[in-house]
Amino acid sequence: MKELYYLLSFLLISMSTYYFITAINFVKRLIAVNILGSGVFLFFVATAKNTPSENPDPVPHALVLTGIVVAVSATALAVSLLLHLSKQREEE
Amino acid sequence: MLDIIIGLLMLLSAFASLQNKDLLKSGVFFVVFGFMSGLLWIRLSAPDIAMVEIILGSAITSILIFKLSKGVRDIAVKPEIWRKLWAGAGSLVLFVFLTFYLFTVREEERVGGLVFEKLSLSGVESPVTAVLLNFRGYDTLLEVGVITLAAIGILALEPKRKIYEWNDIVVWRFSKMFLPIIALFSLYITYLGAFSVGGAFQGGSLLAGGLAFLSLSGQKLPIRENPTLFLAMLSLAVFVAFAFAYALVGYGFLTYPLELSTLSIMLIEISICLSTGLLLYIAIRGRL
C-alpha cells in the first residue's frame, strides 16, 4: 500500500519531466515544474509516513513546508521574468 | 481505497493540465491538482503541509499562472519529433530508475524520534514548528531570505506594468468583507503553531490569500509604500537580529536560551506571518 505513494510520486516526476522538455508554451513549462515539485514533495511525505512509530517524521514535513513556499516565490519570479521577456519580444 | 481514488484524480488532473491546449483550462486543472494533493497530504497525516499546499500551491500559483497566460503570447513552434522521442525515452528511463528504489525501501526509524525526544527543549509543543524554527532554524532563515529576494527581483522587473486585476464586484465585496477576518484568523493560526497544527507559513499564506483578493479586486492596501516595504522586509531583519543577538550573548547562532525560546519563536513567527503575506502580495501585484 505504501509503495503506491512512491509510485504516484515517480509517475508525476517522470510525466512532468517529459512535458517540461516538449512543451511549446511557457505556461505549460511552469505548470510542469510545479507538478514536478509536487511529486518530489509527495516522495518526502511518503518517506515521513514510512516509519514504524505512531507519529510521522516531522523533519521531512518541515522541509516540504519550506519547499512549497520557496516553489511559489520562484514561480512568482519566473512569471515576472517571462512577462518581461514576452514584452521585449513584442517590442522587437 | 480513498487514497487510491485521490491519487488517480491527482494523476488525471496533472495529465489534463499538461496535455490541454487551452491555457485557461490547464490552469483550472492545475487548481484541481493542487486541491487533490492537499487532500492527499491530509490522508498522509501532514495537515500543516495541506494548509500551505491548498492556499499557496493551488490558489496563489494558479493566480500567477492566469496572470502569465493572459500576458504571454502563444509561440506556435511545434517541437521536432526527435525532441519528443528523446524526452519520452529520458523520462521513461528516469521512471524505471526511480522504481528501483521501491525494492530497497523499508519501514525504519528515522530522525523523527530524536525530534520527539528533544521536543521539551525547543520551547514549543508542535514538532513541525520546533523543527522549522528551532532545530533547523538555518533552513527557515534562508527560506525567508529567498522569498525576500524573489520579491525584490519582482519589484525590480515590473516597475510600470499594468496591474493584473479582475474588476469584479463580487471579488471586491468579498475582499472588503472578509479581509479583516482573514487577517485576524491568520494571526490566530500563527499563534496556534506553537501548540498544534498551524504556524508562521500557514498564517502567512492565508494572509497572502486575503491580500491577493484585495489586489485582484483592483484595490490597494491602505498603507503607504515605504511602510509596506518595511513590513515585508521585517521578518528577515527580526530573524537575523535574534540569531546574532543570541550569538553575541554567548548561546550560539540561532540557539535560543531555554526560558526565552517560546517568546523568541513567537516574535519571529508573527513577523514571518506578516512578511510572507506582504511579500506574496507584492509577488502577485508586481509592485507595492
mmCIF file of C-alpha atoms in Angstrom:
data_model
loop_
_atom_site.group_PDB
_atom_site.id
_atom_site.type_symbol
_atom_site.label_atom_id
_atom_site.label_comp_id
_atom_site.label_asym_id
_atom_site.label_seq_id
_atom_site.Cartn_x
_atom_site.Cartn_y
_atom_site.Cartn_z
ATOM 1 C CA MET A 1 0.000 0.000 0.000
ATOM 2 C CA LYS A 2 2.742 2.446 0.966
ATOM 3 C CA GLU A 3 4.586 1.676 -2.269
ATOM 4 C CA LEU A 4 1.671 3.230 -4.154
ATOM 5 C CA TYR A 5 2.535 6.692 -2.805
ATOM 6 C CA TYR A 6 6.091 6.305 -4.048
ATOM 7 C CA LEU A 7 4.825 5.034 -7.387
ATOM 8 C CA LEU A 8 2.496 8.028 -7.731
ATOM 9 C CA SER A 9 5.326 10.437 -6.988
ATOM 10 C CA PHE A 10 7.599 8.709 -9.548
ATOM 11 C CA LEU A 11 4.823 8.852 -12.165
ATOM 12 C CA LEU A 12 4.276 12.557 -11.508
ATOM 13 C CA ILE A 13 8.021 13.271 -11.690
ATOM 14 C CA SER A 14 8.638 11.452 -14.962
ATOM 15 C CA MET A 15 5.441 12.675 -16.637
ATOM 16 C CA SER A 16 6.154 16.312 -15.822
ATOM 17 C CA THR A 17 9.787 15.912 -16.948
ATOM 18 C CA TYR A 18 8.523 14.798 -20.362
ATOM 19 C CA TYR A 19 6.143 17.743 -20.629
ATOM 20 C CA PHE A 20 8.766 20.160 -19.375
ATOM 21 C CA ILE A 21 11.038 19.214 -22.289
ATOM 22 C CA THR A 22 8.417 19.046 -25.025
ATOM 23 C CA ALA A 23 6.056 21.890 -24.049
ATOM 24 C CA ILE A 24 5.937 24.692 -26.599
ATOM 25 C CA ASN A 25 4.459 27.230 -24.225
ATOM 26 C CA PHE A 26 5.993 28.957 -21.194
ATOM 27 C CA VAL A 27 2.830 28.477 -19.149
ATOM 28 C CA LYS A 28 2.877 24.716 -19.704
ATOM 29 C CA ARG A 29 6.515 24.572 -18.665
ATOM 30 C CA LEU A 30 5.806 26.455 -15.473
ATOM 31 C CA ILE A 31 2.910 24.104 -14.667
ATOM 32 C CA ALA A 32 5.201 21.138 -15.409
ATOM 33 C CA VAL A 33 7.845 22.429 -12.992
ATOM 34 C CA ASN A 34 5.222 22.903 -10.294
ATOM 35 C CA ILE A 35 3.863 19.373 -10.777
ATOM 36 C CA LEU A 36 7.439 18.034 -10.678
ATOM 37 C CA GLY A 37 7.874 19.801 -7.340
ATOM 38 C CA SER A 38 4.643 18.282 -6.041
ATOM 39 C CA GLY A 39 5.929 14.841 -6.999
ATOM 40 C CA VAL A 40 9.149 15.396 -5.060
ATOM 41 C CA PHE A 41 7.171 16.673 -2.054
ATOM 42 C CA LEU A 42 4.976 13.572 -2.214
ATOM 43 C CA PHE A 43 8.114 11.419 -2.088
ATOM 44 C CA PHE A 44 9.271 13.257 1.043
ATOM 45 C CA VAL A 45 5.920 12.978 2.804
ATOM 46 C CA ALA A 46 5.623 9.287 1.904
ATOM 47 C CA THR A 47 9.091 8.764 3.410
ATOM 48 C CA ALA A 48 7.982 10.600 6.562
ATOM 49 C CA LYS A 49 4.999 8.267 6.873
ATOM 50 C CA ASN A 50 7.120 5.163 6.306
ATOM 51 C CA THR A 51 8.120 4.663 9.953
ATOM 52 C CA PRO A 52 7.093 2.021 12.490
ATOM 53 C CA SER A 53 6.228 4.698 15.089
ATOM 54 C CA GLU A 54 2.804 6.243 15.546
ATOM 55 C CA ASN A 55 3.676 9.815 14.534
ATOM 56 C CA PRO A 56 5.077 10.656 11.106
ATOM 57 C CA ASP A 57 8.572 12.127 10.996
ATOM 58 C CA PRO A 58 8.310 15.944 11.377
ATOM 59 C CA VAL A 59 11.643 16.737 9.684
ATOM 60 C CA PRO A 60 10.527 15.985 6.085
ATOM 61 C CA HIS A 61 7.276 17.816 6.834
ATOM 62 C CA ALA A 62 9.210 20.951 7.766
ATOM 63 C CA LEU A 63 11.386 20.568 4.663
ATOM 64 C CA VAL A 64 8.340 20.229 2.397
ATOM 65 C CA LEU A 65 6.742 23.266 4.044
ATOM 66 C CA THR A 66 9.887 25.236 3.258
ATOM 67 C CA GLY A 67 9.916 23.801 -0.253
ATOM 68 C CA ILE A 68 6.339 24.793 -1.108
ATOM 69 C CA VAL A 69 6.874 28.403 -0.035
ATOM 70 C CA VAL A 70 10.152 28.604 -1.992
ATOM 71 C CA ALA A 71 8.485 27.000 -5.043
ATOM 72 C CA VAL A 72 5.712 29.593 -5.012
ATOM 73 C CA SER A 73 8.136 32.504 -4.735
ATOM 74 C CA ALA A 74 10.270 31.017 -7.537
ATOM 75 C CA THR A 75 7.121 30.680 -9.668
ATOM 76 C CA ALA A 76 6.263 34.322 -8.992
ATOM 77 C CA LEU A 77 9.748 35.427 -10.032
ATOM 78 C CA ALA A 78 9.542 33.222 -13.146
ATOM 79 C CA VAL A 79 6.180 34.768 -14.082
ATOM 80 C CA SER A 80 7.676 38.247 -13.790
ATOM 81 C CA LEU A 81 10.714 37.283 -15.885
ATOM 82 C CA LEU A 82 8.564 35.637 -18.582
ATOM 83 C CA LEU A 83 6.198 38.626 -18.799
ATOM 84 C CA HIS A 84 9.222 40.862 -19.165
ATOM 85 C CA LEU A 85 10.665 38.605 -21.865
ATOM 86 C CA SER A 86 7.460 38.425 -23.909
ATOM 87 C CA LYS A 87 7.057 42.215 -23.674
ATOM 88 C CA GLN A 88 10.572 42.683 -25.011
ATOM 89 C CA ARG A 89 9.877 40.222 -27.845
ATOM 90 C CA GLU A 90 6.784 42.180 -28.815
ATOM 91 C CA GLU A 91 8.736 45.420 -28.955
ATOM 92 C CA GLU A 92 11.291 43.954 -31.332
ATOM 93 C CA MET B 1 -9.187 2.896 -1.129
ATOM 94 C CA LEU B 2 -9.853 6.609 -0.706
ATOM 95 C CA ASP B 3 -6.150 7.253 -1.201
ATOM 96 C CA ILE B 4 -6.181 5.361 -4.499
ATOM 97 C CA ILE B 5 -9.098 7.464 -5.774
ATOM 98 C CA ILE B 6 -7.398 10.704 -4.690
ATOM 99 C CA GLY B 7 -4.131 9.567 -6.268
ATOM 100 C CA LEU B 8 -5.827 8.674 -9.547
ATOM 101 C CA LEU B 9 -7.629 12.029 -9.622
ATOM 102 C CA MET B 10 -4.291 13.750 -8.927
ATOM 103 C CA LEU B 11 -2.625 11.909 -11.798
ATOM 104 C CA LEU B 12 -5.549 12.578 -14.148
ATOM 105 C CA SER B 13 -5.725 16.285 -13.328
ATOM 106 C CA ALA B 14 -1.949 16.624 -13.745
ATOM 107 C CA PHE B 15 -2.177 14.912 -17.146
ATOM 108 C CA ALA B 16 -5.177 17.033 -18.187
ATOM 109 C CA SER B 17 -3.420 20.189 -17.064
ATOM 110 C CA LEU B 18 -0.270 19.360 -19.029
ATOM 111 C CA GLN B 19 -1.985 17.977 -22.137
ATOM 112 C CA ASN B 20 -4.724 20.586 -22.601
ATOM 113 C CA LYS B 21 -4.297 23.004 -25.496
ATOM 114 C CA ASP B 22 -6.288 25.792 -23.852
ATOM 115 C CA LEU B 23 -4.137 27.624 -21.287
ATOM 116 C CA LEU B 24 -7.137 28.690 -19.185
ATOM 117 C CA LYS B 25 -8.347 25.093 -18.929
ATOM 118 C CA SER B 26 -4.919 23.820 -17.959
ATOM 119 C CA GLY B 27 -4.797 26.474 -15.220
ATOM 120 C CA VAL B 28 -8.153 25.265 -13.905
ATOM 121 C CA PHE B 29 -6.947 21.662 -13.948
ATOM 122 C CA PHE B 30 -3.889 22.804 -12.011
ATOM 123 C CA VAL B 31 -6.208 24.138 -9.282
ATOM 124 C CA VAL B 32 -7.843 20.696 -9.144
ATOM 125 C CA PHE B 33 -4.390 19.094 -8.938
ATOM 126 C CA GLY B 34 -3.363 21.334 -6.033
ATOM 127 C CA PHE B 35 -6.583 20.616 -4.174
ATOM 128 C CA MET B 36 -6.229 16.861 -4.660
ATOM 129 C CA SER B 37 -2.635 16.926 -3.436
ATOM 130 C CA GLY B 38 -3.847 18.895 -0.395
ATOM 131 C CA LEU B 39 -6.347 16.105 0.318
ATOM 132 C CA LEU B 40 -3.582 13.534 -0.074
ATOM 133 C CA TRP B 41 -1.385 15.387 2.450
ATOM 134 C CA ILE B 42 -4.232 15.152 4.966
ATOM 135 C CA ARG B 43 -4.505 11.412 4.268
ATOM 136 C CA LEU B 44 -0.742 11.141 4.847
ATOM 137 C CA SER B 45 -1.232 12.834 8.264
ATOM 138 C CA ALA B 46 0.529 16.065 7.275
ATOM 139 C CA PRO B 47 -2.155 18.740 7.907
ATOM 140 C CA ASP B 48 0.474 21.514 8.114
ATOM 141 C CA ILE B 49 1.522 20.878 4.533
ATOM 142 C CA ALA B 50 -2.098 20.512 3.403
ATOM 143 C CA MET B 51 -2.926 24.051 4.555
ATOM 144 C CA VAL B 52 0.050 25.582 2.774
ATOM 145 C CA GLU B 53 -0.465 23.478 -0.356
ATOM 146 C CA ILE B 54 -4.138 24.367 -0.777
ATOM 147 C CA ILE B 55 -3.556 28.097 -0.265
ATOM 148 C CA LEU B 56 -0.155 28.579 -1.929
ATOM 149 C CA GLY B 57 0.324 25.602 -4.223
ATOM 150 C CA SER B 58 -3.201 25.595 -5.563
ATOM 151 C CA ALA B 59 -4.694 29.087 -5.247
ATOM 152 C CA ILE B 60 -1.816 31.548 -5.457
ATOM 153 C CA THR B 61 0.197 29.582 -8.044
ATOM 154 C CA SER B 62 -2.879 29.448 -10.272
ATOM 155 C CA ILE B 63 -3.428 33.197 -9.924
ATOM 156 C CA LEU B 64 0.180 33.620 -11.069
ATOM 157 C CA ILE B 65 -0.383 31.178 -13.963
ATOM 158 C CA PHE B 66 -3.534 33.024 -15.074
ATOM 159 C CA LYS B 67 -1.605 36.280 -14.912
ATOM 160 C CA LEU B 68 1.122 34.778 -17.099
ATOM 161 C CA SER B 69 -1.238 33.157 -19.605
ATOM 162 C CA LYS B 70 -3.003 36.482 -20.108
ATOM 163 C CA GLY B 71 0.217 38.380 -20.711
ATOM 164 C CA VAL B 72 2.212 35.920 -22.787
ATOM 165 C CA ARG B 73 1.524 35.224 -26.451
ATOM 166 C CA ASP B 74 1.432 31.683 -27.768
ATOM 167 C CA ILE B 75 4.524 30.899 -29.796
ATOM 168 C CA ALA B 76 3.380 28.428 -32.437
ATOM 169 C CA VAL B 77 6.551 26.405 -32.843
ATOM 170 C CA LYS B 78 5.862 22.693 -32.893
ATOM 171 C CA PRO B 79 8.598 20.624 -31.206
ATOM 172 C CA GLU B 80 10.503 18.355 -33.576
ATOM 173 C CA ILE B 81 9.815 14.658 -33.457
ATOM 174 C CA TRP B 82 13.309 13.755 -32.222
ATOM 175 C CA ARG B 83 12.841 16.043 -29.253
ATOM 176 C CA LYS B 84 9.652 14.255 -28.291
ATOM 177 C CA LEU B 85 11.394 10.944 -28.742
ATOM 178 C CA TRP B 86 14.368 11.644 -26.541
ATOM 179 C CA ALA B 87 12.194 13.361 -23.938
ATOM 180 C CA GLY B 88 9.944 10.302 -23.823
ATOM 181 C CA ALA B 89 12.889 7.918 -23.636
ATOM 182 C CA GLY B 90 14.586 10.023 -20.958
ATOM 183 C CA SER B 91 11.543 10.253 -18.727
ATOM 184 C CA LEU B 92 10.888 6.535 -19.154
ATOM 185 C CA VAL B 93 14.452 5.752 -18.080
ATOM 186 C CA LEU B 94 14.011 8.160 -15.137
ATOM 187 C CA PHE B 95 10.828 6.362 -14.112
ATOM 188 C CA VAL B 96 12.468 2.929 -14.320
ATOM 189 C CA PHE B 97 15.466 4.058 -12.255
ATOM 190 C CA LEU B 98 13.217 5.641 -9.649
ATOM 191 C CA THR B 99 11.141 2.476 -9.440
ATOM 192 C CA PHE B 100 14.256 0.526 -8.382
ATOM 193 C CA TYR B 101 14.029 2.495 -5.136
ATOM 194 C CA LEU B 102 10.886 0.556 -4.242
ATOM 195 C CA PHE B 103 12.921 -2.644 -3.864
ATOM 196 C CA THR B 104 15.210 -1.141 -1.245
ATOM 197 C CA VAL B 105 12.733 0.960 0.748
ATOM 198 C CA ARG B 106 11.512 -0.412 4.070
ATOM 199 C CA GLU B 107 9.946 0.838 7.270
ATOM 200 C CA GLU B 108 12.607 2.193 9.564
ATOM 201 C CA GLU B 109 13.034 4.611 12.413
ATOM 202 C CA ARG B 110 14.203 7.922 11.040
ATOM 203 C CA VAL B 111 15.382 11.148 12.619
ATOM 204 C CA GLY B 112 11.840 11.926 13.838
ATOM 205 C CA GLY B 113 12.327 10.003 17.061
ATOM 206 C CA LEU B 114 15.105 12.380 18.048
ATOM 207 C CA VAL B 115 12.778 15.354 17.483
ATOM 208 C CA PHE B 116 10.119 13.938 19.798
ATOM 209 C CA GLU B 117 12.800 13.152 22.391
ATOM 210 C CA LYS B 118 14.131 16.733 22.469
ATOM 211 C CA LEU B 119 10.776 18.464 21.953
ATOM 212 C CA SER B 120 10.635 19.756 25.543
ATOM 213 C CA LEU B 121 13.871 21.701 24.956
ATOM 214 C CA SER B 122 12.533 23.561 21.925
ATOM 215 C CA GLY B 123 10.070 25.887 23.668
ATOM 216 C CA VAL B 124 7.076 24.861 21.514
ATOM 217 C CA GLU B 125 4.853 21.805 21.602
ATOM 218 C CA SER B 126 4.275 21.238 17.895
ATOM 219 C CA PRO B 127 7.065 19.093 16.387
ATOM 220 C CA VAL B 128 6.893 20.714 12.930
ATOM 221 C CA THR B 129 7.227 24.221 14.382
ATOM 222 C CA ALA B 130 10.072 23.027 16.605
ATOM 223 C CA VAL B 131 11.959 21.694 13.570
ATOM 224 C CA LEU B 132 11.199 24.782 11.474
ATOM 225 C CA LEU B 133 12.185 27.458 13.949
ATOM 226 C CA ASN B 134 14.483 25.809 16.442
ATOM 227 C CA PHE B 135 16.235 22.626 15.296
ATOM 228 C CA ARG B 136 16.541 23.584 11.635
ATOM 229 C CA GLY B 137 16.428 27.346 12.030
ATOM 230 C CA TYR B 138 19.031 27.854 9.305
ATOM 231 C CA ASP B 139 16.684 26.482 6.640
ATOM 232 C CA THR B 140 13.899 28.811 7.629
ATOM 233 C CA LEU B 141 16.228 31.808 7.829
ATOM 234 C CA LEU B 142 17.456 31.109 4.300
ATOM 235 C CA GLU B 143 13.890 30.495 3.109
ATOM 236 C CA VAL B 144 12.817 33.905 4.384
ATOM 237 C CA GLY B 145 15.854 35.288 2.564
ATOM 238 C CA VAL B 146 14.786 33.537 -0.655
ATOM 239 C CA ILE B 147 11.237 34.902 -0.655
ATOM 240 C CA THR B 148 12.521 38.384 0.204
ATOM 241 C CA LEU B 149 14.980 38.193 -2.708
ATOM 242 C CA ALA B 150 12.250 36.951 -5.069
ATOM 243 C CA ALA B 151 10.055 39.919 -4.110
ATOM 244 C CA ILE B 152 12.964 42.326 -4.657
ATOM 245 C CA GLY B 153 13.536 40.770 -8.086
ATOM 246 C CA ILE B 154 9.855 41.162 -8.983
ATOM 247 C CA LEU B 155 9.856 44.777 -7.822
ATOM 248 C CA ALA B 156 12.911 45.418 -9.985
ATOM 249 C CA LEU B 157 11.374 43.761 -13.059
ATOM 250 C CA GLU B 158 7.895 45.242 -13.194
ATOM 251 C CA PRO B 159 8.039 48.941 -12.497
ATOM 252 C CA LYS B 160 5.346 50.282 -14.817
ATOM 253 C CA ARG B 161 3.337 47.272 -15.901
ATOM 254 C CA LYS B 162 -0.433 47.396 -15.741
ATOM 255 C CA ILE B 163 -1.612 45.609 -12.601
ATOM 256 C CA TYR B 164 -3.329 42.278 -13.186
ATOM 257 C CA GLU B 165 -6.870 42.590 -11.847
ATOM 258 C CA TRP B 166 -10.318 41.162 -12.452
ATOM 259 C CA ASN B 167 -12.544 44.248 -11.906
ATOM 260 C CA ASP B 168 -15.260 42.087 -10.445
ATOM 261 C CA ILE B 169 -17.771 43.458 -7.952
ATOM 262 C CA VAL B 170 -18.030 40.090 -6.191
ATOM 263 C CA VAL B 171 -14.284 39.906 -5.589
ATOM 264 C CA TRP B 172 -14.266 43.492 -4.335
ATOM 265 C CA ARG B 173 -17.165 42.981 -1.912
ATOM 266 C CA PHE B 174 -15.668 39.699 -0.755
ATOM 267 C CA SER B 175 -12.281 41.202 -0.010
ATOM 268 C CA LYS B 176 -13.867 44.205 1.711
ATOM 269 C CA MET B 177 -15.965 41.982 3.938
ATOM 270 C CA PHE B 178 -13.527 39.215 4.722
ATOM 271 C CA LEU B 179 -10.042 40.731 4.732
ATOM 272 C CA PRO B 180 -10.156 41.814 8.411
ATOM 273 C CA ILE B 181 -11.424 38.373 9.435
ATOM 274 C CA ILE B 182 -8.776 36.654 7.297
ATOM 275 C CA ALA B 183 -6.019 38.818 8.803
ATOM 276 C CA LEU B 184 -7.180 38.066 12.351
ATOM 277 C CA PHE B 185 -7.520 34.361 11.615
ATOM 278 C CA SER B 186 -4.050 34.209 10.086
ATOM 279 C CA LEU B 187 -2.575 35.660 13.272
ATOM 280 C CA TYR B 188 -4.558 33.100 15.274
ATOM 281 C CA ILE B 189 -3.181 30.261 13.120
ATOM 282 C CA THR B 190 0.332 31.618 13.604
ATOM 283 C CA TYR B 191 -0.200 31.638 17.367
ATOM 284 C CA LEU B 192 -1.671 28.130 17.212
ATOM 285 C CA GLY B 193 1.521 26.849 15.595
ATOM 286 C CA ALA B 194 3.211 26.668 18.978
ATOM 287 C CA PHE B 195 0.764 24.026 20.204
ATOM 288 C CA SER B 196 -0.761 22.120 17.290
ATOM 289 C CA VAL B 197 -1.359 22.385 13.536
ATOM 290 C CA GLY B 198 -0.501 25.827 12.222
ATOM 291 C CA GLY B 199 2.458 28.141 12.204
ATOM 292 C CA ALA B 200 4.048 31.125 10.580
ATOM 293 C CA PHE B 201 3.910 29.983 6.962
ATOM 294 C CA GLN B 202 0.343 28.722 7.218
ATOM 295 C CA GLY B 203 -0.790 32.032 8.695
ATOM 296 C CA GLY B 204 1.309 33.981 6.231
ATOM 297 C CA SER B 205 -0.086 32.157 3.229
ATOM 298 C CA LEU B 206 -3.629 32.696 4.495
ATOM 299 C CA LEU B 207 -2.895 36.423 4.830
ATOM 300 C CA ALA B 208 -1.416 36.348 1.332
ATOM 301 C CA GLY B 209 -4.621 34.772 0.016
ATOM 302 C CA GLY B 210 -6.694 37.564 1.551
ATOM 303 C CA LEU B 211 -4.351 40.227 0.191
ATOM 304 C CA ALA B 212 -4.431 38.520 -3.231
ATOM 305 C CA PHE B 213 -8.200 39.046 -3.309
ATOM 306 C CA LEU B 214 -7.653 42.683 -2.387
ATOM 307 C CA SER B 215 -5.132 43.100 -5.194
ATOM 308 C CA LEU B 216 -7.280 41.268 -7.769
ATOM 309 C CA SER B 217 -10.265 43.486 -6.975
ATOM 310 C CA GLY B 218 -8.208 46.478 -8.117
ATOM 311 C CA GLN B 219 -7.800 47.941 -4.654
ATOM 312 C CA LYS B 220 -4.645 48.739 -2.778
ATOM 313 C CA LEU B 221 -3.549 48.271 0.809
ATOM 314 C CA PRO B 222 -4.383 51.413 2.789
ATOM 315 C CA ILE B 223 -0.740 51.747 3.819
ATOM 316 C CA ARG B 224 1.877 53.929 2.154
ATOM 317 C CA GLU B 225 4.549 52.279 0.026
ATOM 318 C CA ASN B 226 7.525 52.643 2.339
ATOM 319 C CA PRO B 227 5.845 51.113 5.416
ATOM 320 C CA THR B 228 4.628 48.224 3.222
ATOM 321 C CA LEU B 229 8.178 47.569 2.078
ATOM 322 C CA PHE B 230 9.420 47.888 5.645
ATOM 323 C CA LEU B 231 6.858 45.366 6.934
ATOM 324 C CA ALA B 232 7.654 42.995 4.073
ATOM 325 C CA MET B 233 11.350 43.015 4.909
ATOM 326 C CA LEU B 234 10.704 42.906 8.672
ATOM 327 C CA SER B 235 10.899 39.144 9.181
ATOM 328 C CA LEU B 236 14.386 38.806 7.713
ATOM 329 C CA ALA B 237 15.595 41.639 9.943
ATOM 330 C CA VAL B 238 13.950 40.203 13.058
ATOM 331 C CA PHE B 239 15.254 36.700 12.362
ATOM 332 C CA VAL B 240 18.837 37.856 11.727
ATOM 333 C CA ALA B 241 18.671 40.161 14.755
ATOM 334 C CA PHE B 242 17.606 37.314 17.053
ATOM 335 C CA ALA B 243 20.247 34.981 15.616
ATOM 336 C CA PHE B 244 23.096 37.447 16.075
ATOM 337 C CA ALA B 245 21.869 38.732 19.463
ATOM 338 C CA TYR B 246 21.975 35.268 20.998
ATOM 339 C CA ALA B 247 25.295 34.571 19.283
ATOM 340 C CA LEU B 248 26.797 37.716 20.824
ATOM 341 C CA VAL B 249 25.448 36.930 24.286
ATOM 342 C CA GLY B 250 27.133 33.534 24.031
ATOM 343 C CA TYR B 251 24.486 30.959 23.184
ATOM 344 C CA GLY B 252 25.441 30.403 19.550
ATOM 345 C CA PHE B 253 23.892 31.298 16.203
ATOM 346 C CA LEU B 254 20.120 30.571 16.264
ATOM 347 C CA THR B 255 20.343 28.840 19.656
ATOM 348 C CA TYR B 256 17.688 30.184 21.971
ATOM 349 C CA PRO B 257 18.126 30.192 25.746
ATOM 350 C CA LEU B 258 15.552 27.806 27.191
ATOM 351 C CA GLU B 259 13.489 30.299 29.194
ATOM 352 C CA LEU B 260 13.290 32.827 26.336
ATOM 353 C CA SER B 261 12.768 30.336 23.497
ATOM 354 C CA THR B 262 8.950 30.416 23.423
ATOM 355 C CA LEU B 263 8.876 34.209 23.360
ATOM 356 C CA SER B 264 11.592 34.458 20.682
ATOM 357 C CA ILE B 265 9.921 31.856 18.458
ATOM 358 C CA MET B 266 6.569 33.629 18.861
ATOM 359 C CA LEU B 267 8.007 37.027 17.867
ATOM 360 C CA ILE B 268 9.850 35.552 14.879
ATOM 361 C CA GLU B 269 6.726 33.669 13.799
ATOM 362 C CA ILE B 270 4.474 36.726 13.914
ATOM 363 C CA SER B 271 6.977 38.726 11.875
ATOM 364 C CA ILE B 272 7.271 35.877 9.344
ATOM 365 C CA CYS B 273 3.462 35.724 9.060
ATOM 366 C CA LEU B 274 3.181 39.448 8.309
ATOM 367 C CA SER B 275 6.111 39.456 5.901
ATOM 368 C CA THR B 276 5.135 36.315 3.984
ATOM 369 C CA GLY B 277 1.669 37.764 3.419
ATOM 370 C CA LEU B 278 3.015 41.078 2.192
ATOM 371 C CA LEU B 279 5.800 39.544 0.081
ATOM 372 C CA LEU B 280 3.364 37.273 -1.742
ATOM 373 C CA TYR B 281 1.004 40.239 -2.184
ATOM 374 C CA ILE B 282 3.914 42.086 -3.841
ATOM 375 C CA ALA B 283 4.612 38.981 -5.933
ATOM 376 C CA ILE B 284 1.043 38.830 -7.275
ATOM 377 C CA ARG B 285 0.656 42.561 -7.729
ATOM 378 C CA GLY B 286 4.088 43.150 -9.255
ATOM 379 C CA ARG B 287 4.626 46.351 -7.286
ATOM 380 C CA LEU B 288 3.990 47.803 -3.837
#
